[in-house]
Amino acid sequence: MPAVLIAGGGPAGLAASIALAERKVPVTVVDPSGAAAETRGELLAHGAAQIVRRLGLSHVLTDALLISDVVSHWGAAGLQSHGAHPGLGLHGWGIDRRALAKAMRERALDLGVTLHKARVAQSHPSETGWRVMVKTPVGTETRHADYVIDATGRPAHIARRQQATVLHGPALVAVLWQLGAPQHATMQAEAAPNGWWYMVPHKTGGTVGFVTDAATAKRISASPTAFLDSVKDTLSLVSLNGISTPPWSMDCRSAALDHTSGAGWLATGDAAAAFDPITSQGLFNALSAGFFAGNAAADAISGDAEAPKVYDALLTRTVERTHATTHLQYAALPFDTPFWRHHARAGLEKSKTSAVPA
Ligand SMILES: Cc1cc2nc3c(=O)[nH]c(=O)nc-3n(C[C@H](O)[C@H](O)[C@H](O)COP(=O)(O)OP(=O)(O)OC[C@H]3O[C@@H](n4cnc5c(N)ncnc54)[C@H](O)[C@@H]3O)c2cc1C
């Protein structure tokens, strides 16, 4: 039976591995982080419930914090309590990414997936499949695979080396702080002149994030305490009490590949399409696209060459719909500043930084 190698063991890669293993395809997931996913609060949109159950992960929902309300302070719109949120629907779940990773890894292992702690360094297609060079904690190995799935997240490590181009939205960076104590089951969002704050609670804590431009994020990282002191009295909703420092930063701009599959490979999750966190779409997309990517790969190795094209078309439609409306969430212009004006009219474009590093 042909074998599949998945680069990346985040939600998308593990969802793909579950789909492949259910179809009895031998599958190895290669990821350098092993079992140790970080604690981070994220909001799982309510529409994701069905795919979570389909992946055999119902307990992830019962173990998560059900979020019944989103409270926002969005400039002139003032304080609002939304039972619903544009990207969220009626409610969602506050998920700790570490708990999600643990549940997904256990499910994959139960189905016979091989999890390999290593980083994909090089991947070369050949007439007999793929030669994939991986770096483990103790050295370098070469692995053979008949098909590869790129689930490496935003780096899109394999797809970019297969001549796929990443289109990016405007620079957007999240600066994140951890909350150690359990929070009330309400998500908060608050606009500021040069970005927006959010707090996502989960069962054992939560995460506070400030989403801003790259230059501001760099300034915050250089002196986080001074920054917190300067903003703490300006916030009317999100509380900075109990956050642990230092913060860490993550790229969170919108991105999409110009094509998500080619001969013997396909890309999924953030590697194929990444969404601004204001959409609350990323996890839903990673789980569902991962599941469909796994099935498309299983079909392709059984001789159905059309399957990756159908997958590509589905993903393209999702990307078009989401990216076409993302900027509207900034268009309320809670502050008439360059940050808000820029994001209110932004779209995707080919980035100068999308070239594969030598
Ligand atoms: C600040 C922030 C807040 C967010 N908030 C939300 C939210 O509230 N709700 C929501 O739905 N979404 C949210 N998202 C989006 C969500 O986190 C992503 O969409 C989701 O993590 C995508 O999953 P993935 O598996 O595609 O990628 P990732 O989670 O990035 O996983 C990629 C994996 O690939 C591995 N990897 C990388 N390079 C290699 C390599 N060369 N070889 C092998 N493995 C490799 C990494 O170690 C990692 O484990 C947020 C994103 C950010 C940045």
Short mmCIF file of C-alpha atoms and ligand atoms in Angstrom, two decimals:
data_model
loop_
_atom_site.label_atom_id
_atom_site.label_comp_id
_atom_site.label_asym_id
_atom_site.label_seq_id
_atom_site.Cartn_x
_atom_site.Cartn_y
_atom_site.Cartn_z
CA MET A 1 0.00 0.00 0.00
CA PRO A 2 1.47 3.44 -0.93
CA ALA A 3 2.51 5.50 2.10
CA VAL A 4 1.87 9.16 2.92
CA LEU A 5 4.18 11.49 4.82
CA ILE A 6 2.62 14.53 6.46
CA ALA A 7 4.95 17.41 7.30
CA GLY A 8 3.47 19.17 10.34
CA GLY A 9 1.50 17.77 13.26
CA GLY A 10 -0.74 20.75 14.07
CA PRO A 11 -4.55 20.47 13.82
CA ALA A 12 -4.49 20.23 10.00
CA GLY A 13 -1.76 17.59 9.76
CA LEU A 14 -3.31 15.45 12.49
CA ALA A 15 -6.81 15.75 10.95
CA ALA A 16 -5.34 14.59 7.62
CA SER A 17 -3.59 11.68 9.35
CA ILE A 18 -6.85 10.57 10.99
CA ALA A 19 -8.66 10.62 7.62
CA LEU A 20 -5.87 8.59 5.97
CA ALA A 21 -5.59 6.08 8.80
CA GLU A 22 -9.37 5.53 8.73
CA ARG A 23 -8.89 4.51 5.10
CA LYS A 24 -6.07 2.13 6.05
CA VAL A 25 -3.36 4.18 4.31
CA PRO A 26 0.03 3.94 6.10
CA VAL A 27 0.81 7.45 7.32
CA THR A 28 3.65 9.15 9.20
CA VAL A 29 3.38 12.64 10.70
CA VAL A 30 6.71 14.44 11.04
CA ASP A 31 6.79 17.37 13.50
CA PRO A 32 9.67 18.77 15.55
CA SER A 33 7.52 19.76 18.52
CA GLY A 34 6.61 16.15 19.40
CA ALA A 35 3.99 15.92 22.17
CA ALA A 36 4.75 19.34 23.63
CA ALA A 37 2.25 21.72 22.04
CA GLU A 38 2.11 25.10 23.77
CA THR A 39 -0.77 26.26 25.96
CA ARG A 40 -2.71 28.88 24.01
CA GLY A 41 -6.36 29.85 24.14
CA GLU A 42 -8.22 29.92 20.83
CA LEU A 43 -11.86 30.17 19.94
CA LEU A 44 -13.29 27.20 18.04
CA ALA A 45 -16.24 28.45 15.96
CA HIS A 46 -19.51 26.66 16.73
CA GLY A 47 -19.78 25.43 13.13
CA ALA A 48 -16.71 23.23 13.74
CA ALA A 49 -18.64 20.89 16.05
CA GLN A 50 -19.56 18.49 13.25
CA ILE A 51 -16.03 18.04 11.92
CA VAL A 52 -14.68 17.67 15.46
CA ARG A 53 -17.16 14.83 16.06
CA ARG A 54 -16.41 13.28 12.66
CA LEU A 55 -12.74 13.15 13.60
CA GLY A 56 -13.66 11.13 16.70
CA LEU A 57 -12.88 14.03 19.04
CA SER A 58 -16.27 14.74 20.70
CA HIS A 59 -14.59 14.81 24.11
CA VAL A 60 -12.61 17.90 23.00
CA LEU A 61 -15.89 19.83 23.03
CA THR A 62 -17.11 18.47 26.37
CA ASP A 63 -13.70 19.24 27.93
CA ALA A 64 -13.59 22.78 26.48
CA LEU A 65 -15.19 25.95 27.83
CA LEU A 66 -18.51 26.71 26.12
CA ILE A 67 -18.50 30.40 25.22
CA SER A 68 -21.98 31.84 25.21
CA ASP A 69 -21.20 35.51 24.79
CA VAL A 70 -18.75 37.85 23.10
CA VAL A 71 -18.46 41.29 24.64
CA SER A 72 -16.78 43.99 22.59
CA HIS A 73 -15.78 47.60 22.98
CA TRP A 74 -15.35 48.78 19.41
CA GLY A 75 -14.68 52.52 19.55
CA ALA A 76 -17.73 54.69 18.92
CA ALA A 77 -19.98 51.60 18.86
CA GLY A 78 -19.30 51.42 22.62
CA LEU A 79 -19.77 48.37 24.78
CA GLN A 80 -21.78 45.60 23.17
CA SER A 81 -22.75 42.10 24.18
CA HIS A 82 -23.17 39.91 21.10
CA GLY A 83 -24.74 36.51 21.66
CA ALA A 84 -23.34 36.07 18.16
CA HIS A 85 -20.18 37.23 16.41
CA PRO A 86 -19.60 37.43 12.62
CA GLY A 87 -17.09 34.59 12.59
CA LEU A 88 -18.46 32.80 15.60
CA GLY A 89 -22.19 32.23 15.23
CA LEU A 90 -24.19 31.60 18.37
CA HIS A 91 -21.37 30.38 20.50
CA GLY A 92 -18.08 28.57 20.29
CA TRP A 93 -15.60 26.86 22.55
CA GLY A 94 -12.58 28.24 24.34
CA ILE A 95 -9.95 25.64 23.49
CA ASP A 96 -6.52 25.18 24.98
CA ARG A 97 -4.33 24.23 22.01
CA ARG A 98 -2.27 21.94 24.21
CA ALA A 99 -5.40 19.93 25.15
CA LEU A 100 -6.49 19.80 21.49
CA ALA A 101 -3.06 18.56 20.39
CA LYS A 102 -3.05 15.86 23.06
CA ALA A 103 -6.53 14.61 22.07
CA MET A 104 -5.66 14.60 18.35
CA ARG A 105 -2.37 12.80 18.86
CA GLU A 106 -4.06 10.12 20.99
CA ARG A 107 -6.75 9.60 18.34
CA ALA A 108 -4.12 9.36 15.56
CA LEU A 109 -2.01 6.87 17.55
CA ASP A 110 -5.12 4.74 18.26
CA LEU A 111 -5.70 4.51 14.50
CA GLY A 112 -2.10 3.39 13.87
CA VAL A 113 -0.56 6.68 12.68
CA THR A 114 3.23 6.93 13.20
CA LEU A 115 4.27 10.18 14.88
CA HIS A 116 7.90 11.10 14.28
CA LYS A 117 9.65 13.89 16.18
CA ALA A 118 11.67 15.56 13.42
CA ARG A 119 11.69 18.55 11.06
CA VAL A 120 11.36 18.18 7.30
CA ALA A 121 14.49 19.83 5.91
CA GLN A 122 14.32 18.85 2.23
CA SER A 123 11.84 17.02 0.01
CA HIS A 124 12.49 15.88 -3.55
CA PRO A 125 9.98 14.25 -5.89
CA SER A 126 11.39 11.32 -7.89
CA GLU A 127 10.01 8.71 -10.29
CA THR A 128 9.39 6.34 -7.40
CA GLY A 129 7.81 8.86 -5.01
CA TRP A 130 9.44 11.34 -2.62
CA ARG A 131 12.78 11.38 -0.84
CA VAL A 132 12.29 13.43 2.32
CA MET A 133 15.24 14.43 4.46
CA VAL A 134 14.25 14.95 8.09
CA LYS A 135 16.29 16.29 11.00
CA THR A 136 15.73 14.49 14.31
CA PRO A 137 17.08 15.56 17.72
CA VAL A 138 20.05 13.20 17.10
CA GLY A 139 20.80 13.47 13.39
CA THR A 140 19.47 13.34 9.84
CA GLU A 141 17.46 10.59 8.10
CA THR A 142 16.05 10.10 4.62
CA ARG A 143 12.48 8.81 4.38
CA HIS A 144 10.56 7.55 1.37
CA ALA A 145 6.91 8.44 0.72
CA ASP A 146 4.57 7.96 -2.21
CA TYR A 147 2.66 11.14 -1.44
CA VAL A 148 3.35 14.14 0.81
CA ILE A 149 1.01 16.57 2.56
CA ASP A 150 2.30 19.99 3.53
CA ALA A 151 0.73 20.89 6.90
CA THR A 152 3.64 23.00 8.14
CA GLY A 153 1.45 26.04 8.86
CA ARG A 154 2.34 29.48 7.54
CA PRO A 155 5.87 28.51 6.36
CA ALA A 156 4.27 26.20 3.71
CA HIS A 157 7.64 24.48 3.65
CA ILE A 158 6.95 21.97 0.85
CA ALA A 159 4.44 23.88 -1.30
CA ARG A 160 6.74 26.88 -1.69
CA ARG A 161 9.52 24.58 -2.86
CA GLN A 162 7.09 23.18 -5.43
CA GLN A 163 6.69 26.63 -7.01
CA ALA A 164 3.49 27.58 -5.20
CA THR A 165 3.36 31.29 -4.39
CA VAL A 166 2.02 32.67 -1.12
CA LEU A 167 -0.30 35.68 -1.40
CA HIS A 168 -0.35 37.77 1.78
CA GLY A 169 -2.67 40.29 3.38
CA PRO A 170 -1.16 43.32 5.11
CA ALA A 171 1.31 42.69 7.94
CA LEU A 172 -0.43 41.76 11.16
CA VAL A 173 1.27 40.45 14.29
CA ALA A 174 -0.29 39.20 17.53
CA VAL A 175 1.51 39.84 20.79
CA LEU A 176 0.29 37.22 23.29
CA TRP A 177 0.20 36.87 27.06
CA GLN A 178 -0.91 33.85 29.08
CA LEU A 179 -3.53 34.00 31.84
CA GLY A 180 -2.93 31.31 34.44
CA ALA A 181 -6.27 31.27 36.27
CA PRO A 182 -9.65 30.07 34.90
CA GLN A 183 -11.74 32.92 33.44
CA HIS A 184 -15.47 33.58 33.07
CA ALA A 185 -16.95 32.06 29.88
CA THR A 186 -17.07 35.31 27.88
CA MET A 187 -14.78 36.27 25.06
CA GLN A 188 -13.72 39.91 24.96
CA ALA A 189 -12.58 42.12 22.08
CA GLU A 190 -11.57 45.76 22.25
CA ALA A 191 -10.36 48.20 19.60
CA ALA A 192 -7.41 50.52 20.21
CA PRO A 193 -5.94 53.18 17.88
CA ASN A 194 -3.20 50.89 16.54
CA GLY A 195 -4.78 47.45 16.81
CA TRP A 196 -7.28 45.35 18.73
CA TRP A 197 -7.21 43.33 21.92
CA TYR A 198 -8.86 40.01 22.64
CA MET A 199 -9.17 37.62 25.54
CA VAL A 200 -10.09 33.98 24.91
CA PRO A 201 -10.77 31.96 28.06
CA HIS A 202 -10.40 28.19 28.30
CA LYS A 203 -10.93 25.66 31.10
CA THR A 204 -7.71 26.32 32.99
CA GLY A 205 -6.72 29.85 31.96
CA GLY A 206 -6.83 32.01 28.88
CA THR A 207 -4.88 34.10 26.42
CA VAL A 208 -4.80 37.86 25.96
CA GLY A 209 -3.68 39.04 22.53
CA PHE A 210 -2.98 42.42 20.96
CA VAL A 211 -3.22 42.31 17.16
CA THR A 212 -1.27 45.13 15.58
CA ASP A 213 1.20 46.10 12.84
CA ALA A 214 4.70 44.65 12.75
CA ALA A 215 6.49 47.82 13.91
CA THR A 216 4.27 48.22 16.99
CA ALA A 217 4.68 44.52 17.86
CA LYS A 218 8.45 44.94 17.69
CA ARG A 219 8.32 47.94 20.03
CA ILE A 220 6.14 46.00 22.50
CA SER A 221 8.50 43.01 22.48
CA ALA A 222 11.45 45.33 23.17
CA SER A 223 9.86 46.76 26.34
CA PRO A 224 6.64 44.90 27.27
CA THR A 225 6.33 46.28 30.80
CA ALA A 226 6.55 49.89 29.64
CA PHE A 227 3.93 49.16 26.98
CA LEU A 228 1.51 47.56 29.46
CA ASP A 229 1.93 50.50 31.85
CA SER A 230 1.16 52.93 29.02
CA VAL A 231 -2.09 51.21 27.95
CA LYS A 232 -3.57 49.73 31.12
CA ASP A 233 -5.66 52.82 31.96
CA THR A 234 -6.90 53.22 28.39
CA LEU A 235 -8.65 49.83 28.21
CA SER A 236 -12.26 49.73 29.29
CA LEU A 237 -12.93 46.01 28.83
CA VAL A 238 -9.92 43.71 28.51
CA SER A 239 -8.16 43.42 31.83
CA LEU A 240 -4.40 43.06 31.98
CA ASN A 241 -4.46 41.74 35.56
CA GLY A 242 -2.86 38.36 35.99
CA ILE A 243 -1.10 38.17 32.64
CA SER A 244 2.30 36.54 32.65
CA THR A 245 5.24 38.21 30.96
CA PRO A 246 7.23 38.14 28.79
CA PRO A 247 4.79 37.99 25.87
CA TRP A 248 5.51 36.21 22.61
CA SER A 249 4.62 37.26 19.05
CA MET A 250 3.05 35.43 16.11
CA ASP A 251 2.52 36.36 12.48
CA CYS A 252 -1.25 36.38 11.94
CA ARG A 253 -1.81 38.09 8.57
CA SER A 254 -4.09 36.52 5.99
CA ALA A 255 -2.32 34.32 3.45
CA ALA A 256 -3.17 31.85 0.69
CA LEU A 257 -1.27 29.71 -1.83
CA ASP A 258 -1.96 30.36 -5.51
CA HIS A 259 -2.41 26.56 -5.88
CA THR A 260 -2.72 23.95 -3.14
CA SER A 261 -1.77 20.74 -4.94
CA GLY A 262 0.60 19.36 -7.57
CA ALA A 263 2.09 16.05 -8.68
CA GLY A 264 2.27 13.88 -5.56
CA TRP A 265 1.59 16.63 -3.00
CA LEU A 266 -1.05 18.82 -1.51
CA ALA A 267 -1.09 21.52 1.15
CA THR A 268 -3.58 21.98 3.96
CA GLY A 269 -4.44 24.15 6.98
CA ASP A 270 -2.53 27.40 7.37
CA ALA A 271 0.02 26.17 4.82
CA ALA A 272 -2.72 26.43 2.17
CA ALA A 273 -4.81 29.30 3.58
CA ALA A 274 -4.34 31.28 6.79
CA PHE A 275 -6.92 33.70 8.14
CA ASP A 276 -6.75 36.88 10.21
CA PRO A 277 -7.77 35.88 13.78
CA ILE A 278 -10.64 38.40 13.59
CA THR A 279 -12.46 35.80 11.47
CA SER A 280 -12.22 32.98 14.08
CA GLN A 281 -11.84 30.65 11.07
CA GLY A 282 -8.35 29.19 11.38
CA LEU A 283 -9.01 26.13 13.52
CA PHE A 284 -12.26 25.28 11.74
CA ASN A 285 -10.43 25.49 8.42
CA ALA A 286 -7.43 23.49 9.67
CA LEU A 287 -9.62 20.64 10.94
CA SER A 288 -11.96 20.47 7.96
CA ALA A 289 -9.37 21.13 5.24
CA GLY A 290 -7.06 18.61 6.92
CA PHE A 291 -9.78 15.97 6.88
CA PHE A 292 -10.59 16.60 3.20
CA ALA A 293 -6.88 16.76 2.30
CA GLY A 294 -6.36 13.32 3.87
CA ASN A 295 -9.26 11.92 1.86
CA ALA A 296 -8.10 13.59 -1.36
CA ALA A 297 -4.61 12.10 -0.86
CA ALA A 298 -6.13 8.64 -0.24
CA ASP A 299 -8.17 9.00 -3.45
CA ALA A 300 -5.15 10.22 -5.42
CA ILE A 301 -2.97 7.26 -4.47
CA SER A 302 -5.84 4.95 -5.44
CA GLY A 303 -5.68 6.43 -8.95
CA ASP A 304 -8.25 9.26 -8.79
CA ALA A 305 -6.22 12.15 -10.20
CA GLU A 306 -9.22 14.50 -9.99
CA ALA A 307 -9.52 14.33 -6.18
CA PRO A 308 -6.79 16.92 -5.35
CA LYS A 309 -8.32 19.26 -7.95
CA VAL A 310 -11.74 19.02 -6.30
CA TYR A 311 -10.07 19.65 -2.94
CA ASP A 312 -8.25 22.67 -4.42
CA ALA A 313 -11.51 24.09 -5.82
CA LEU A 314 -13.29 23.73 -2.45
CA LEU A 315 -10.47 25.43 -0.61
CA THR A 316 -10.23 28.23 -3.17
CA ARG A 317 -13.92 28.98 -2.67
CA THR A 318 -13.51 29.10 1.13
CA VAL A 319 -10.51 31.40 0.78
CA GLU A 320 -12.29 33.74 -1.65
CA ARG A 321 -15.36 34.01 0.55
CA THR A 322 -13.44 34.60 3.77
CA HIS A 323 -10.83 36.98 2.40
CA ALA A 324 -13.49 38.97 0.52
CA THR A 325 -15.21 39.83 3.80
CA THR A 326 -12.33 40.01 6.30
CA HIS A 327 -11.64 43.69 5.66
CA LEU A 328 -15.30 44.51 6.36
CA GLN A 329 -14.68 43.61 9.99
CA TYR A 330 -12.24 46.53 10.12
CA ALA A 331 -14.50 48.86 8.14
CA ALA A 332 -16.48 49.97 11.20
CA LEU A 333 -13.37 52.17 11.73
CA PRO A 334 -13.59 52.41 15.51
CA PHE A 335 -10.59 54.74 15.23
CA ASP A 336 -9.77 56.91 12.23
CA THR A 337 -6.08 55.95 12.27
CA PRO A 338 -3.67 54.51 9.65
CA PHE A 339 -4.01 50.98 11.15
CA TRP A 340 -7.79 50.88 10.78
CA ARG A 341 -7.92 52.67 7.42
CA HIS A 342 -5.28 50.33 5.98
CA HIS A 343 -7.00 47.13 7.13
CA ALA A 344 -10.45 48.37 6.08
CA ARG A 345 -9.42 48.36 2.42
CA ALA A 346 -6.74 45.65 2.30
CA GLY A 347 -6.70 42.55 0.08
CA LEU A 348 -4.22 39.78 -0.69
CA GLU A 349 -1.15 40.37 -2.80
CA LYS A 350 2.07 38.63 -3.77
CA SER A 351 4.49 39.43 -0.97
CA LYS A 352 8.11 40.41 -1.51
CA THR A 353 8.95 37.95 1.31
CA SER A 354 7.21 34.94 -0.22
CA ALA A 355 10.33 33.63 -1.98
CA VAL A 356 11.72 30.37 -0.58
CA PRO A 357 14.80 31.02 1.55
CA ALA A 358 17.99 29.69 -0.07
C1 LIG B 1 -2.36 34.85 17.32
C2 LIG B 1 -3.30 33.89 16.67
C3 LIG B 1 -4.55 33.73 17.21
C4 LIG B 1 -5.44 32.82 16.61
N1 LIG B 1 -6.68 32.67 17.16
C5 LIG B 1 -7.53 31.81 16.59
C6 LIG B 1 -8.82 31.61 17.16
O1 LIG B 1 -9.17 32.19 18.20
N2 LIG B 1 -9.66 30.73 16.53
C7 LIG B 1 -9.28 30.05 15.40
O2 LIG B 1 -10.08 29.28 14.88
N3 LIG B 1 -8.06 30.21 14.85
C8 LIG B 1 -7.18 31.06 15.43
N4 LIG B 1 -5.93 31.21 14.90
C9 LIG B 1 -5.56 30.39 13.73
C10 LIG B 1 -5.10 28.98 14.12
O3 LIG B 1 -4.13 29.05 15.14
C11 LIG B 1 -4.49 28.31 12.89
O4 LIG B 1 -5.37 28.43 11.81
C12 LIG B 1 -4.18 26.84 13.12
O5 LIG B 1 -3.17 26.68 14.09
C13 LIG B 1 -3.71 26.18 11.81
O6 LIG B 1 -3.36 24.85 12.06
P1 LIG B 1 -2.26 24.15 11.13
O7 LIG B 1 -2.18 22.74 11.60
O8 LIG B 1 -2.54 24.43 9.71
O9 LIG B 1 -0.89 24.92 11.44
P2 LIG B 1 -0.07 25.03 12.78
O10 LIG B 1 -0.93 24.99 13.98
O11 LIG B 1 0.82 26.22 12.58
O12 LIG B 1 0.84 23.72 12.79
C14 LIG B 1 1.90 23.56 11.91
C15 LIG B 1 2.84 22.49 12.47
O13 LIG B 1 3.87 22.27 11.51
C16 LIG B 1 5.09 22.08 12.17
N5 LIG B 1 6.16 22.39 11.23
C17 LIG B 1 6.56 23.60 10.76
N6 LIG B 1 7.60 23.46 9.90
C18 LIG B 1 7.84 22.14 9.80
C19 LIG B 1 8.78 21.35 9.06
N7 LIG B 1 9.68 21.91 8.24
N8 LIG B 1 8.75 20.00 9.22
C20 LIG B 1 7.84 19.41 10.03
N9 LIG B 1 6.93 20.10 10.75
C21 LIG B 1 6.93 21.45 10.64
C22 LIG B 1 5.01 23.00 13.38
O14 LIG B 1 5.86 22.53 14.44
C23 LIG B 1 3.53 22.91 13.77
O15 LIG B 1 3.31 21.92 14.76
C24 LIG B 1 -5.04 32.09 15.46
C25 LIG B 1 -3.76 32.26 14.93
C26 LIG B 1 -2.89 33.15 15.52
C27 LIG B 1 -1.50 33.31 14.96
#
